[in-house]
Amino acid sequence: MTTRVLASTLAQPSLRLVSPLRCSPPLSLTKPNLLSHARPSNLTRRHQSTSPFHSTSSPNVVAAAIPVPKTPLWQKVAIGGTIALATSATLLHQIAKSPQMEAAIRDAAAASATVGTSPTGSNVVQDLRDEHNRIGVEKKSNSDLMLSMLVYKLCTMSLLVDLAPRLISLAEMVHLTSPVYWFVRKTFFAQFCGGESADDCIGTMNTLRSAGINSILDLSIEADLDGLDLENQSPQEIRSQFNKSADHIADQISTCIDTASKMSKSFAAIKITAMGSPLLLQQVSSTLSALENKFKHMAQDKDGKVTKEEFKQLVKMLPSPALNKDQSLDTVVDQLFKEADKDQDGQVDWVDFASTISLNRDETRALFLGAAEESAQVPGLEKEDLDDYKRILVRMENLCDQAAKTQTRLMIDAEQSYFQPAIDSVALHLMENYNNNPHIEGPLIFNTYQMYLKDALGRLQQDYVHAQRNGYVLAAKLVRGAYMVSERKRAQELGLNDPICDGIEATHTSYNAGVDFMLGAMTRQKQKLIENKASQDEDSSSLSLKTSPVVLFVASHNKDSVIRTCERMQELELAPQDGLVMFGQLMGMCDQISYTLGQHGYGIFKYVPYGPIHHVIPYLIRRAQENASVLGGVTVERSLLWEELRSRFVAQKELAQIQAVPSPIVPAGPATTM
């Protein structure tokens, strides 16, 4: 099997909520065998094409593992650029921390009380539209304002962003990681991360909470295939290494959940690719997608349903069309079809088919046991693969048990499209088991939908049907998506159809349609409750976290999307404090939106990533690369930062002038005695 590992990307252009803990995915698997990457020939290719710092966001970025061109001029430019940036950061840091500046901060803070533009009106839409609304920056120190201006400016320098992986790789080669890490820690890390440990983030979380903003704690440590010595290990040792790494990360996420539980309403973010081998998840996705395609092709002329005979044909396509040696095919089909045909109309749609024949069920997992051959209509999974998939479920269930006990909600992040079917399968399994009895703060498990994918709206609607039939709340986070460049590059190289919407307007349409669908589900339930009010008790006669079939999380840096959602909430009379609609942005981005929503009592969250600096650097590189379109368009943000700094210095100057004017001398009158 030929395997090329594509360095993973993270986050979403509108939120990316993206998140770390990702192993680099393979670019293609011509023979999808989990352990085939252990072959030396493939190892050579992998080490030539990937590195922890390889970026898929720009075709011009060369993988760090490729030898750096031995061009003296290039080395001089790279090292000189690094030193220049470090020097700039040093100067800014010293200026911001000087006694004069600190005095200006204290004085300007008092003087700007009448100069600030904190929103006082009751209309959140007006405050969001106000491009001079400085609520997101007015409480920051001068040093923080200057830091944000520097980072935003650096992120708009496309050449610097594209060369970042090479600069860091070169710094490692010439043993200059200390100054580079220092610069990153003082700039990008300080802007986008909460600290190096979960406890480090508590101060940031408290600061956000004081502004009405809650937190999504996000462990930003990635497992990379290049960090494993695959060449000198047997397949069994490689499996053991993947499972050992997943167990270790699960322990770290357990700590993340424990820390998040100390702040009510907080989330902990999870990457499913961190819970097992990404190669396994890709193969599971391939198997599930192949089965779904076979089903939909067979049911395309029958309103999306298959008859019992067609059901039998689909079962025959499975790698092992028998649950045990003693059962005949007809017996298996009779048993499974009876279970799937819940309305007993003699037909079964994909939702019921997938719920019945599922890798998540111990009773039917054996149907997928077989050889992973390309020629197979539905590729099989080896016994060890099925065992490892079960381990992923167990790890996630243990974390969910802990989250349920501490009432800490979990956010399952979206990843590349070739992982997503497996991720969705795990997420639906968890929602079905943990969202069937929401606690006071709502459902426990949230799944993420990247609406820039052409099939995203259909999957969202399909999952809603699954939730309705299985009696649980669908909690959905909607993002636009973060992997456009890498997804399209992969599709082109493999000759696949482009999974991304055709153009930004099509993506906006898809995103808005997803929001409208979720709000529509709430509206229908609200109307139903009103109509049945006479027969309902008081607690269940109004729409709430206990009665709503869905909960929506609008994760977006797009101000128009946020405003549109707020307007729709007002039209539908959905109160912000009900908790049915929440909003989210990444730490260090779009603070004007976040703080305005917090000011008006909306459920607003910030992703707070953390991790050791050497592990977080790949995440920070992607923050710049994958969000270049967002950061490059933060003209308003940068303008607000400059306006705030200017107003403080003007106020400080005016105060100094007032203090410089001598007080008038009043002549003393004649002395008097009592």
XYZ file of C-alpha atoms in Angstrom, residues 169-510:
342
model
C 12.842 24.273 11.038
C 15.938 26.279 10.194
C 16.133 27.580 13.754
C 16.125 23.987 14.962
C 18.897 23.062 12.530
C 21.149 25.896 13.709
C 20.164 25.472 17.374
C 18.323 28.781 17.694
C 15.113 27.371 19.136
C 15.468 29.320 22.399
C 15.154 32.800 20.850
C 12.496 31.588 18.426
C 10.442 30.015 21.209
C 10.889 33.170 23.266
C 9.550 35.270 20.420
C 6.607 32.926 19.824
C 5.793 32.845 23.544
C 5.781 36.646 23.780
C 3.661 37.151 20.655
C 1.474 34.468 19.084
C 1.326 32.265 22.171
C 0.355 35.187 24.414
C -2.314 36.271 21.914
C -3.935 32.910 21.114
C -3.217 30.621 24.104
C -4.172 30.588 27.755
C -0.975 29.039 29.114
C 1.177 25.932 29.107
C -1.026 23.952 31.495
C -4.706 23.758 32.349
C -4.093 25.541 35.650
C -2.358 28.376 33.768
C -5.654 29.056 31.995
C -7.703 29.669 35.135
C -6.708 33.333 35.275
C -7.695 33.830 31.642
C -10.981 32.016 32.223
C -11.741 34.217 35.232
C -10.979 37.356 33.233
C -13.298 36.228 30.452
C -15.995 35.302 32.975
C -15.912 38.841 34.429
C -16.927 40.081 30.961
C -19.756 37.554 30.664
C -17.727 35.209 28.448
C -17.417 31.483 29.173
C -14.574 29.185 28.122
C -13.916 26.076 26.050
C -10.710 24.616 27.433
C -8.704 23.051 24.631
C -5.631 20.870 25.116
C -3.433 21.846 22.167
C -1.051 18.901 22.003
C -0.795 16.954 18.774
C 0.288 13.383 18.164
C 2.302 13.190 14.960
C 3.188 10.074 12.986
C 6.682 11.434 12.378
C 7.315 11.232 16.103
C 6.982 7.442 16.025
C 9.806 5.055 15.146
C 7.682 3.050 12.717
C 10.585 1.724 10.679
C 12.074 -0.351 13.465
C 8.843 -1.691 14.947
C 6.589 -4.609 14.159
C 2.896 -4.066 13.349
C 2.025 -5.215 16.867
C 4.446 -2.713 18.377
C 3.025 0.062 16.219
C -0.506 -0.722 17.384
C 0.713 -0.713 20.957
C 2.382 2.653 20.397
C -0.808 4.212 19.011
C -2.894 2.876 21.885
C -0.341 3.952 24.477
C -0.317 7.480 23.022
C -4.128 7.599 22.962
C -4.338 6.447 26.586
C -1.845 9.135 27.606
C -3.776 11.878 25.808
C -7.034 10.612 27.298
C -5.487 11.095 30.748
C -4.524 14.645 29.819
C -8.024 15.388 28.563
C -9.334 14.022 31.846
C -7.275 16.711 33.574
C -8.679 19.245 31.109
C -12.241 18.220 32.032
C -11.415 18.436 35.723
C -10.056 21.979 35.303
C -12.987 23.087 33.143
C -15.403 21.767 35.773
C -14.111 24.371 38.217
C -15.838 27.040 36.102
C -19.553 26.507 35.607
C -20.856 26.435 32.024
C -17.399 25.605 30.642
C -16.638 23.091 27.878
C -13.698 20.803 27.218
C -12.766 20.265 23.557
C -11.842 16.834 22.199
C -10.299 15.581 18.971
C -11.376 12.044 18.111
C -8.143 11.533 16.146
C -6.328 11.797 19.469
C -8.266 8.828 20.807
C -6.740 6.316 18.390
C -4.836 5.878 15.163
C -5.791 8.359 12.429
C -5.127 5.598 9.909
C -7.794 3.491 11.594
C -10.248 6.392 11.543
C -9.600 6.932 7.855
C -10.231 3.292 7.100
C -13.407 3.245 9.203
C -14.556 6.347 7.324
C -13.836 4.632 4.004
C -15.867 1.583 5.049
C -18.824 3.613 6.310
C -18.838 5.867 3.241
C -18.739 2.878 0.880
C -21.722 1.286 2.654
C -23.703 4.529 2.592
C -22.990 5.044 -1.101
C -24.174 1.503 -1.881
C -27.355 2.070 0.098
C -28.195 5.417 -1.486
C -27.476 4.131 -4.977
C -29.871 1.250 -4.407
C -32.533 3.511 -2.828
C -32.280 6.475 -5.185
C -35.555 5.691 -6.987
C -37.542 4.763 -3.869
C -37.635 7.912 -1.740
C -34.440 6.903 0.025
C -35.718 3.526 1.236
C -34.917 -0.106 0.458
C -37.113 -3.179 0.520
C -36.291 -6.348 2.439
C -34.794 -7.957 -0.676
C -32.567 -4.938 -1.270
C -31.697 -4.966 2.411
C -30.516 -8.539 1.924
C -28.345 -7.518 -1.038
C -26.709 -4.834 1.077
C -25.983 -7.285 3.892
C -24.371 -9.615 1.357
C -21.983 -6.804 0.397
C -20.643 -6.643 3.954
C -17.298 -8.357 4.593
C -18.903 -10.949 6.911
C -22.634 -11.271 6.151
C -23.263 -13.503 9.157
C -23.246 -12.808 12.858
C -21.965 -16.290 13.688
C -21.185 -19.552 11.936
C -24.470 -21.163 12.904
C -26.680 -18.521 11.270
C -27.684 -18.477 7.631
C -27.839 -15.280 5.600
C -31.652 -15.367 5.558
C -31.751 -15.682 9.340
C -29.455 -12.694 9.759
C -31.473 -10.611 7.301
C -34.782 -11.496 8.967
C -33.433 -10.524 12.367
C -31.829 -7.243 11.294
C -34.612 -6.089 8.961
C -37.230 -6.627 11.654
C -35.191 -4.470 13.986
C -34.569 -1.752 11.379
C -38.157 -1.548 10.083
C -39.457 0.330 13.104
C -42.676 1.534 11.479
C -43.247 -1.916 9.925
C -44.000 -0.578 6.452
C -41.692 -3.077 4.742
C -39.056 -0.442 3.936
C -35.990 0.964 5.667
C -34.197 4.285 5.132
C -30.526 5.028 5.691
C -30.974 6.407 9.227
C -32.556 3.197 10.501
C -30.198 1.018 8.439
C -27.113 2.739 9.878
C -28.537 2.588 13.403
C -29.112 -1.164 13.079
C -25.951 -2.232 11.250
C -23.342 -0.249 13.125
C -19.746 -0.494 14.286
C -20.921 0.997 17.564
C -22.998 -2.082 18.373
C -21.340 -5.160 19.798
C -24.091 -7.231 18.141
C -23.291 -6.143 14.569
C -19.616 -5.115 14.658
C -18.587 -8.571 13.446
C -20.366 -7.933 10.128
C -17.483 -5.605 9.201
C -14.775 -8.184 9.860
C -12.854 -8.941 6.682
C -9.953 -8.101 4.417
C -9.321 -4.459 3.603
C -9.347 -4.901 -0.161
C -9.991 -2.194 -2.712
C -11.947 -4.612 -4.872
C -14.433 -5.263 -2.057
C -17.779 -3.504 -2.394
C -17.488 -2.556 1.284
C -13.881 -2.695 2.589
C -13.510 -4.795 5.700
C -11.671 -4.246 8.955
C -9.280 -6.690 10.554
C -10.025 -8.050 14.013
C -7.304 -5.863 15.516
C -8.883 -2.833 13.817
C -12.292 -3.639 15.297
C -10.690 -4.061 18.713
C -8.939 -0.702 18.402
C -12.179 0.990 17.326
C -13.840 -0.446 20.426
C -11.002 1.017 22.496
C -11.758 4.459 21.021
C -15.375 4.112 22.133
C -14.324 3.030 25.621
C -11.912 5.960 26.000
C -14.597 8.405 24.915
C -17.241 6.828 27.133
C -14.939 7.086 30.149
C -14.375 10.781 29.450
C -18.116 11.295 28.977
C -18.814 9.588 32.311
C -16.402 11.986 33.986
C -17.949 14.960 32.176
C -21.461 13.888 33.185
C -20.388 13.529 36.808
C -18.840 17.011 36.868
C -21.481 18.554 34.565
C -18.825 19.673 32.080
C -19.931 19.701 28.471
C -17.749 18.227 25.730
C -17.169 19.743 22.296
C -16.190 17.198 19.648
C -14.286 19.082 16.972
C -14.609 18.459 13.244
C -11.592 17.353 11.248
C -10.734 16.468 7.648
C -13.529 15.032 5.499
C -11.744 11.672 5.198
C -11.961 11.297 8.999
C -15.413 12.793 9.448
C -17.663 9.736 8.854
C -15.860 7.883 11.659
C -15.936 10.969 13.894
C -19.668 11.449 13.278
C -20.288 7.783 14.010
C -18.603 8.094 17.406
C -20.284 11.442 18.137
C -23.801 10.158 17.366
C -23.162 7.124 19.540
C -22.144 9.380 22.438
C -25.040 11.811 21.965
C -27.504 8.932 21.898
C -26.174 7.691 25.237
C -25.494 11.002 27.018
C -27.894 13.571 25.518
C -31.058 11.615 26.269
C -31.484 13.287 29.659
C -29.941 16.797 29.526
C -28.826 18.319 32.824
C -29.571 21.867 33.908
C -27.034 23.372 31.483
C -28.281 21.360 28.529
C -26.954 18.390 26.525
C -23.531 17.014 27.387
C -22.097 16.213 23.917
C -21.819 18.648 20.993
C -20.781 17.584 17.498
C -19.285 19.965 14.937
C -20.498 20.491 11.352
C -18.282 22.187 8.758
C -20.812 23.954 6.597
C -18.395 24.632 3.736
C -18.740 20.958 2.805
C -21.314 20.317 0.124
C -22.970 17.524 2.090
C -22.948 19.319 5.470
C -26.572 20.485 5.470
C -27.812 17.056 4.450
C -25.810 15.400 7.225
C -27.129 17.898 9.778
C -30.713 17.190 8.738
C -30.051 13.451 8.711
C -28.572 13.531 12.211
C -31.607 15.471 13.422
C -33.850 12.652 12.177
C -31.588 10.148 13.946
C -31.873 12.139 17.188
C -35.653 12.346 16.928
C -36.049 8.619 16.353
C -33.664 7.655 19.130
C -34.846 10.138 21.750
C -31.902 12.443 22.360
C -31.050 16.118 21.885
C -28.995 17.069 18.831
C -26.395 19.593 20.007
C -24.650 21.027 16.956
C -21.787 23.478 16.612
C -21.771 25.062 13.158
C -18.512 26.317 11.668
C -17.634 27.233 8.118
C -14.562 25.004 8.036
C -10.788 25.079 8.275
C -9.376 22.690 5.704
C -10.316 24.184 2.348
C -6.798 24.323 0.905
C -5.763 20.823 2.023
C -9.122 19.274 1.093
C -9.054 20.662 -2.426
C -5.410 19.754 -2.903
C -6.089 16.173 -1.849
C -9.166 15.895 -4.060
C -7.200 17.137 -7.050
C -4.280 14.767 -6.471
C -6.534 11.734 -6.020
C -8.947 12.646 -8.811
C -11.871 13.025 -6.407
C -14.783 15.435 -6.520
C -14.128 18.676 -4.658
C -16.008 18.350 -1.321
C -15.978 22.111 -0.709
C -18.773 24.469 -1.734
C -18.188 26.346 -4.981
C -17.272 29.816 -3.769
C -17.661 31.862 -0.611
C -21.277 32.787 -1.337
C -22.240 29.119 -1.556
C -20.533 28.594 1.804
C -22.453 31.528 3.324
C -25.686 30.063 1.953
C -24.910 26.663 3.428
